[in-house]
Amino acid sequence: MSQKRIGILTSGGDCAGLNAALRAVVHRAVLGFGWEVVGIEQGTLGLMERPIRARALTVEEFDGTLLRRGGTILGSTNRGDPFAFPMPDGSKTDRSQSVVEGYRALGLDALIGIGGDGSQALLRRLAQQGGLNLVCIPKTIDNDVGVTEVSIGYDTAVEAVTYALDCLQPTAASHNRVMILEVMGRDAGHIALIGGIAGGADVILIPEIPYRIENVARKIDAVRNQQGRNFALVVVAEAVRTAEGERVTVGDPGVTRYGGVGHYIGEILGQRIDAEIRVTVLGHIQRGGIPDARDRVMASAFGVHAVDLIAAGRFDRMVGWRDRKVIDVPLEDVIDQPRVVELDGAIVHTARALGICLGDA
Ligand code: F6P
């Protein structure tokens, strides 16, 4: 096996398990093949800036501590598209060539990009433009990357939602309240649905299923009057639409950032039921935190396989997990093919069979 120098970067929103993936890549590349690994800082920004922001990653650095740590030691960004890079005067400019030149200047033989759907699309465009040898690893708490059943960070996010509901239930019961928990996930309801089932939610609203507030109110009345329970738990995914079909967004114009729909639903529900309602927005607690065992193991398997793909000279591919196996697929099969909740799938069936209201009935 010839000596190689490979680069690695984390791109897009961070999540738990990224450091475990970096560790796996370094261990496999350095110990398995004797290669050098260069860590690029702040995603593609590190390749765009001069001097280039990159450093050697060594096995010594991954001494057993970083595997357990959330975030990413390389830093990341979910802003700064190199093809439409935001300038201080508000205009956008194409900086893609400086990213390609950064890759060349570092003398890289290949690049591993750890990112979600959006980051992978940008990295692939860069790879096609500049002839970069690219392999991607899927990560996102939203778990919406196509083809793979699992992306790094999702499982830990679901644990955070479950834990939040475990905390909300006793206080809801003590005060006879309806607790609304708003969770992340963008246009996919995976976090809300799985976390909600695990945490014993009575109502789960996801972007894939349009809801009617009367159905939610009816379910809460039934819980309180027919089942004799004095509290209820409602999980709301952040991209659920309002009754008028609007998304609730916050932040800068031009950048869609969700947030606030939990409060909106609390308000319109309060007009229909005779109960105290409180709203919790779980936010970035789902992104930070200690990676759970499953995320550490997925990240490790993905990192090893990504290096093996490079060793085999197989590029323009994403690693993934399917049917209890690590797989790899062409990037073109993944990009722009988001995986949302299957409405006729086992999980939706389970939720309905448990009597959980999904808002449509
Ligand atoms: O894509 C991951 C994610 O956490 C989404 O679930 C959420 O909508 C978004 O990122 C939040 O982004 P930011 O960190 O920019 O607020």
XYZ file of C-alpha atoms and ligand atoms in Angstrom, residues 13-14 78-79 139-142 144 183-186 191 238 255-258 283-284 286-287, ligand 1:
39
model
C -24.142 21.487 12.395
C -22.160 19.521 14.951
C -23.245 25.423 8.741
C -22.758 28.787 7.038
C -23.803 12.785 10.334
C -26.848 14.699 11.468
C -29.141 14.524 14.448
C -32.022 14.831 11.954
C -32.532 12.472 7.148
C -37.544 19.210 19.362
C -35.225 19.615 16.363
C -35.078 17.596 13.148
C -35.781 20.121 10.382
C -36.262 12.596 16.442
C -39.701 22.173 14.994
C -31.463 31.481 6.355
C -34.280 29.183 7.400
C -33.912 28.454 11.088
C -36.821 26.818 12.851
C -32.781 23.130 21.275
C -29.063 22.475 21.054
C -29.888 17.556 21.346
C -26.667 18.380 19.507
O -29.528 19.958 11.065
C -29.247 19.888 12.418
C -29.977 20.945 13.185
O -29.707 20.780 14.556
C -31.482 21.006 12.934
O -32.190 19.988 13.606
C -31.783 22.406 13.386
O -32.935 22.919 12.738
C -30.566 23.179 12.957
O -29.515 22.243 12.810
C -30.143 24.250 13.918
O -29.105 24.968 13.345
P -28.269 26.077 14.121
O -27.220 25.359 14.932
O -27.696 26.903 13.039
O -29.205 26.813 15.015
